[in-house]
Structures are given as structure tokens and as C-alpha cells.
Amino acid sequence: MILGLLDGRPLPRTALDERLAVLRNGPRSTALPRPGSSEDRQLIRWVAQVLLTEALCEAVAAERELPVTASGTASVAASVTAPGPARLDQQAAVELGSITAAAYEGSAAVRAVYDSVTAEVEPSPADVAHYRALTSRPPVTRWHLVLPDGTFEADPDTLPTALAEALRTAPPGEWVTVGPWTALLLATLAIPQDPDPAPALRDAARRAAFVRWLDHERAQRLTLVDGLEHPGDPAQPDNHHRH
């Protein structure tokens, strides 16, 4: 019985059964759908596609002679019990899609192929400028103050109102005393609120490029068999389609 085909080569269903067993006996088993339900059949096909994605990237990593850790070079069946340490944030997982995100987190081969495929991807200057135009905010003002017992930085709006007004109107370098407070305004600082958007945009562009590449490779090289929910179906090996 097979899980699917990679370049026409059959991949055994054993890997799928082992991965499902790990899930169903794991700490989150109570959150899984009831075996035999329509939701359970969807889960089975989802896990199958994660496995096929891992297998495809293992093959690509070997073809490109990419450095992959031991957990990434194992066979699909062996890798089911050795999830990788990578963890994606919510935005990255959404942009990759649940199947690819799960494969990325669980397989060093997927991560190695991701790095190889997207190594040259960069956001365009126009994208960076557009992002800045949409998200830019004015700098935040901070005062560098000197007190009798030391120095510190503060937002003027957080100071006592009377002290802040006196500091604004005092000549540069002059001490002011208002009630119990004595201070000198040493410098006014403008703190940028907007970090450089290029790294975040590059990460998003890389994820989009990888999704496009992976969709093409899946269509060209992978076949997911029908009838995965019914492993006893004798027609299963001959009844398949591309995914």
C-alpha cells in the first residue's frame, strides 16, 4: 500500500500510519477528530500531504547537495518521530500555509531547501518605499534630564505638568526648580518609531517565493493516492491523482 508517488517512485503508506499513531498517542490527542469522521479523513489527507512535502524536499536537498542535519536526511518514515526544533510565528505560518508550515517546522530538509530556493530573494526598493509610506510614524520625543542625583531619559508627557512647562521655557543649560522638583534639560532626543522594514519584507517575499516554487514542484513531481482513508481498498494503488 502506498502513500503516493515521488517522480513516479512509490512511497510506502507506513510513514502515514506512523505519523498518525504519534499524533493520536500524543499530548494533544484529545483535540483530534474522532476516528472515522469526515474531519478525521481530512486530517489523514493533511498529514499525507505534509509527508509528501517533506519527501519532496528531501529529494531536492539531495539533488542540490545541500547540508542537512541528521533529522532532515532521514527517510519519511524515520522522521515522523523526530520533529525539528524550528518554530514559525503566526504570520509566517499563515503565509506559508498549514501544510508547508508543518513540513518546515518538522523537517530540516524543508528548511534547507527553503534557504536554497529563496537565498536571492529581496524586496524591491519600490516595495520598501511603499511600506514606509503606509506605516511611517513621527519620531517619539525624549528628554535627557539631569537631576541633582543623576541623569535619565523621559517622555515629557510623563513629567509633572508644571516641571515640563518650566523646562520648555527655560534657557538652554539652566536649572529649574518647581515645587519639590529640580532638573536641567540637557538634550531633546527624537527616537524613531519605525524599524527598518527591509528584513520583514524580505522574509515575507521569501515565503511567497517558496510557496510558488513548492506549488510548481508538487504539481510536477508528486502524486497523492486516493483512498488514503481506506487502506484496505485493493484499488488504492491504481487510483491516484496529482497534488
Short mmCIF file of C-alpha atoms in Angstrom, two decimals:
data_model
loop_
_atom_site.label_atom_id
_atom_site.label_comp_id
_atom_site.label_asym_id
_atom_site.label_seq_id
_atom_site.Cartn_x
_atom_site.Cartn_y
_atom_site.Cartn_z
CA MET A 1 0.00 0.00 0.00
CA ILE A 2 1.40 3.40 -0.91
CA LEU A 3 1.13 6.96 0.32
CA GLY A 4 1.87 8.48 -3.06
CA LEU A 5 4.43 8.82 -5.81
CA LEU A 6 7.53 10.99 -6.00
CA ASP A 7 8.84 11.20 -9.56
CA GLY A 8 6.89 8.02 -10.19
CA ARG A 9 8.56 6.21 -7.30
CA PRO A 10 6.10 4.78 -4.75
CA LEU A 11 6.33 5.96 -1.15
CA PRO A 12 5.02 3.46 1.40
CA ARG A 13 1.92 4.24 3.44
CA THR A 14 3.80 3.07 6.54
CA ALA A 15 5.04 6.62 7.06
CA LEU A 16 1.48 7.94 7.22
CA ASP A 17 0.36 5.29 9.68
CA GLU A 18 3.34 6.00 11.93
CA ARG A 19 2.79 9.77 11.88
CA LEU A 20 -0.90 9.34 12.68
CA ALA A 21 -0.06 6.99 15.54
CA VAL A 22 2.30 9.58 17.01
CA LEU A 23 -0.42 12.23 16.82
CA ARG A 24 -3.15 10.01 18.25
CA ASN A 25 -0.99 8.93 21.16
CA GLY A 26 0.49 12.35 21.79
CA PRO A 27 -0.34 15.03 24.36
CA ARG A 28 -2.88 16.70 22.05
CA SER A 29 -4.75 13.58 21.11
CA THR A 30 -7.97 14.80 22.76
CA ALA A 31 -8.10 17.71 20.29
CA LEU A 32 -8.03 15.41 17.26
CA PRO A 33 -11.22 14.46 15.38
CA ARG A 34 -12.97 11.19 16.11
CA PRO A 35 -11.52 8.31 14.02
CA GLY A 36 -13.72 7.59 11.01
CA SER A 37 -15.34 11.02 10.95
CA SER A 38 -15.17 13.32 7.95
CA GLU A 39 -12.83 15.60 9.92
CA ASP A 40 -10.57 12.62 10.60
CA ARG A 41 -10.42 11.86 6.87
CA GLN A 42 -9.38 15.45 6.26
CA LEU A 43 -6.67 15.09 8.90
CA ILE A 44 -5.35 11.95 7.23
CA ARG A 45 -5.04 13.68 3.88
CA TRP A 46 -3.45 16.73 5.51
CA VAL A 47 -0.81 14.60 7.23
CA ALA A 48 -0.20 12.73 3.97
CA GLN A 49 0.49 15.99 2.15
CA VAL A 50 2.87 17.12 4.89
CA LEU A 51 4.78 13.85 4.48
CA LEU A 52 4.90 14.19 0.70
CA THR A 53 6.20 17.75 1.05
CA GLU A 54 8.94 16.51 3.35
CA ALA A 55 9.82 13.70 0.96
CA LEU A 56 9.97 16.09 -2.00
CA CYS A 57 12.31 18.44 -0.14
CA GLU A 58 14.50 15.56 0.99
CA ALA A 59 14.89 14.62 -2.67
CA VAL A 60 15.62 18.22 -3.70
CA ALA A 61 18.13 18.62 -0.87
CA ALA A 62 19.96 15.52 -2.08
CA GLU A 63 19.89 16.72 -5.70
CA ARG A 64 21.32 20.11 -4.72
CA GLU A 65 23.76 18.55 -2.25
CA LEU A 66 22.51 20.83 0.49
CA PRO A 67 23.87 20.48 4.03
CA VAL A 68 21.07 18.98 6.10
CA THR A 69 21.18 17.83 9.72
CA ALA A 70 20.62 14.20 10.58
CA SER A 71 16.92 14.77 11.33
CA GLY A 72 16.44 16.13 7.84
CA THR A 73 18.22 13.37 5.96
CA ALA A 74 16.24 10.54 7.49
CA SER A 75 13.60 8.78 5.46
CA VAL A 76 10.00 9.94 5.71
CA ALA A 77 9.14 7.02 7.93
CA ALA A 78 12.05 7.66 10.27
CA SER A 79 11.40 11.38 10.52
CA VAL A 80 7.88 11.03 11.89
CA THR A 81 9.06 10.78 15.47
CA ALA A 82 11.78 13.43 15.18
CA PRO A 83 10.15 16.82 14.69
CA GLY A 84 12.64 19.62 14.13
CA PRO A 85 13.24 22.48 16.55
CA ALA A 86 12.08 25.27 14.22
CA ARG A 87 9.02 27.25 15.24
CA LEU A 88 7.29 29.76 13.00
CA ASP A 89 5.42 32.78 14.22
CA GLN A 90 1.73 33.08 13.37
CA GLN A 91 2.22 35.39 10.39
CA ALA A 92 4.87 33.16 8.82
CA ALA A 93 2.71 30.06 9.30
CA VAL A 94 -0.28 31.74 7.65
CA GLU A 95 1.80 32.95 4.71
CA LEU A 96 3.29 29.51 4.11
CA GLY A 97 0.02 27.65 4.59
CA SER A 98 -0.61 24.95 7.18
CA ILE A 99 0.87 22.03 5.20
CA THR A 100 4.09 23.80 4.26
CA ALA A 101 4.43 25.35 7.72
CA ALA A 102 4.14 21.94 9.38
CA ALA A 103 6.70 20.47 6.98
CA TYR A 104 9.04 23.42 7.55
CA GLU A 105 8.87 23.04 11.33
CA GLY A 106 9.30 19.28 11.26
CA SER A 107 11.95 18.73 8.60
CA ALA A 108 15.48 20.11 8.36
CA ALA A 109 15.44 19.19 4.67
CA VAL A 110 12.48 21.50 4.06
CA ARG A 111 14.30 24.32 5.85
CA ALA A 112 17.48 23.71 3.87
CA VAL A 113 15.57 23.77 0.57
CA TYR A 114 13.75 26.91 1.68
CA ASP A 115 17.07 28.65 2.31
CA SER A 116 18.43 27.49 -1.05
CA VAL A 117 15.37 28.43 -3.10
CA THR A 118 14.94 31.86 -1.52
CA ALA A 119 18.57 32.86 -0.97
CA GLU A 120 18.50 35.60 -3.61
CA VAL A 121 15.01 36.94 -2.91
CA GLU A 122 14.94 40.61 -1.90
CA PRO A 123 12.10 43.14 -1.66
CA SER A 124 12.28 45.80 -4.33
CA PRO A 125 13.13 49.41 -3.39
CA ALA A 126 9.61 50.32 -4.51
CA ASP A 127 8.13 47.80 -2.06
CA VAL A 128 10.22 49.19 0.79
CA ALA A 129 9.27 52.78 -0.05
CA HIS A 130 5.60 51.86 -0.32
CA TYR A 131 5.70 50.10 3.05
CA ARG A 132 7.37 53.11 4.66
CA ALA A 133 4.75 55.45 3.21
CA LEU A 134 1.94 53.35 4.65
CA THR A 135 3.40 52.73 8.09
CA SER A 136 5.75 55.61 8.93
CA ARG A 137 5.13 57.45 12.20
CA PRO A 138 6.79 60.57 13.59
CA PRO A 139 9.69 60.09 15.99
CA VAL A 140 8.98 59.97 19.72
CA THR A 141 10.40 62.86 21.76
CA ARG A 142 12.56 62.00 24.76
CA TRP A 143 14.19 64.45 27.13
CA HIS A 144 17.63 63.78 28.54
CA LEU A 145 17.35 65.27 32.02
CA VAL A 146 19.86 65.96 34.73
CA LEU A 147 18.70 65.78 38.35
CA PRO A 148 20.71 66.53 41.48
CA ASP A 149 21.23 62.81 41.99
CA GLY A 150 21.76 61.62 38.40
CA THR A 151 20.52 61.61 34.79
CA PHE A 152 17.72 59.83 32.96
CA GLU A 153 15.55 59.96 29.85
CA ALA A 154 11.81 60.58 29.96
CA ASP A 155 8.83 61.31 27.76
CA PRO A 156 7.92 64.95 28.51
CA ASP A 157 4.26 63.95 28.84
CA THR A 158 5.11 61.69 31.79
CA LEU A 159 6.66 64.52 33.85
CA PRO A 160 4.72 66.72 36.27
CA THR A 161 2.98 69.33 34.11
CA ALA A 162 4.46 72.35 35.89
CA LEU A 163 8.01 70.96 35.68
CA ALA A 164 7.64 70.13 31.99
CA GLU A 165 6.37 73.65 31.22
CA ALA A 166 9.24 75.25 33.14
CA LEU A 167 11.82 73.11 31.31
CA ARG A 168 10.31 74.03 27.92
CA THR A 169 10.63 77.76 28.59
CA ALA A 170 13.96 77.75 30.44
CA PRO A 171 17.10 78.92 28.59
CA PRO A 172 19.38 76.04 27.45
CA GLY A 173 21.55 74.70 30.24
CA GLU A 174 19.62 76.40 33.05
CA TRP A 175 18.41 74.57 36.13
CA VAL A 176 14.75 74.97 37.03
CA THR A 177 13.01 74.32 40.32
CA VAL A 178 9.27 73.80 40.54
CA GLY A 179 7.91 72.72 43.90
CA PRO A 180 9.91 69.72 45.08
CA TRP A 181 11.48 69.10 41.66
CA THR A 182 14.80 70.44 40.36
CA ALA A 183 16.03 69.49 36.90
CA LEU A 184 18.02 70.59 33.87
CA LEU A 185 17.06 69.76 30.28
CA LEU A 186 20.34 68.57 28.78
CA ALA A 187 19.08 67.46 25.33
CA THR A 188 15.94 66.72 23.36
CA LEU A 189 16.09 63.39 21.54
CA ALA A 190 13.99 62.19 18.60
CA ILE A 191 13.61 58.40 18.81
CA PRO A 192 12.47 56.78 15.52
CA GLN A 193 9.40 54.60 15.95
CA ASP A 194 9.74 52.69 12.69
CA PRO A 195 12.34 49.93 12.43
CA ASP A 196 13.90 49.19 9.06
CA PRO A 197 11.13 47.37 7.15
CA ALA A 198 13.51 45.61 4.75
CA PRO A 199 14.14 42.48 6.90
CA ALA A 200 10.43 41.85 7.50
CA LEU A 201 9.61 42.48 3.85
CA ARG A 202 12.40 40.17 2.76
CA ASP A 203 11.07 37.39 4.98
CA ALA A 204 7.58 37.83 3.51
CA ALA A 205 8.96 37.87 -0.04
CA ARG A 206 10.97 34.70 0.64
CA ARG A 207 7.92 32.89 1.97
CA ALA A 208 5.86 33.91 -1.07
CA ALA A 209 8.62 32.77 -3.42
CA PHE A 210 8.92 29.42 -1.66
CA VAL A 211 5.18 28.80 -1.82
CA ARG A 212 5.21 29.47 -5.58
CA TRP A 213 8.21 27.21 -6.10
CA LEU A 214 6.78 24.43 -3.96
CA ASP A 215 3.39 24.54 -5.69
CA HIS A 216 5.14 24.07 -9.04
CA GLU A 217 7.33 21.21 -7.78
CA ARG A 218 4.40 19.45 -6.15
CA ALA A 219 2.41 19.61 -9.37
CA GLN A 220 5.33 18.27 -11.40
CA ARG A 221 6.74 15.61 -9.12
CA LEU A 222 4.18 14.44 -6.53
CA THR A 223 1.13 12.23 -6.72
CA LEU A 224 -1.14 11.68 -3.71
CA VAL A 225 -3.17 8.50 -3.97
CA ASP A 226 -6.93 8.44 -3.49
CA GLY A 227 -8.47 6.22 -0.84
CA LEU A 228 -5.96 7.01 1.91
CA GLU A 229 -8.77 6.85 4.44
CA HIS A 230 -9.45 3.25 3.43
CA PRO A 231 -6.12 1.40 3.40
CA GLY A 232 -7.85 -1.90 2.74
CA ASP A 233 -9.17 -0.74 -0.63
CA PRO A 234 -7.50 -3.04 -3.20
CA ALA A 235 -7.93 -0.41 -5.91
CA GLN A 236 -5.95 2.18 -3.97
CA PRO A 237 -2.54 1.85 -5.66
CA ASP A 238 -4.03 2.42 -9.12
CA ASN A 239 -6.43 5.21 -8.19
CA HIS A 240 -4.43 8.37 -7.76
CA HIS A 241 -4.13 11.96 -8.87
CA ARG A 242 -1.73 14.89 -8.77
CA HIS A 243 -1.49 17.26 -5.80
#
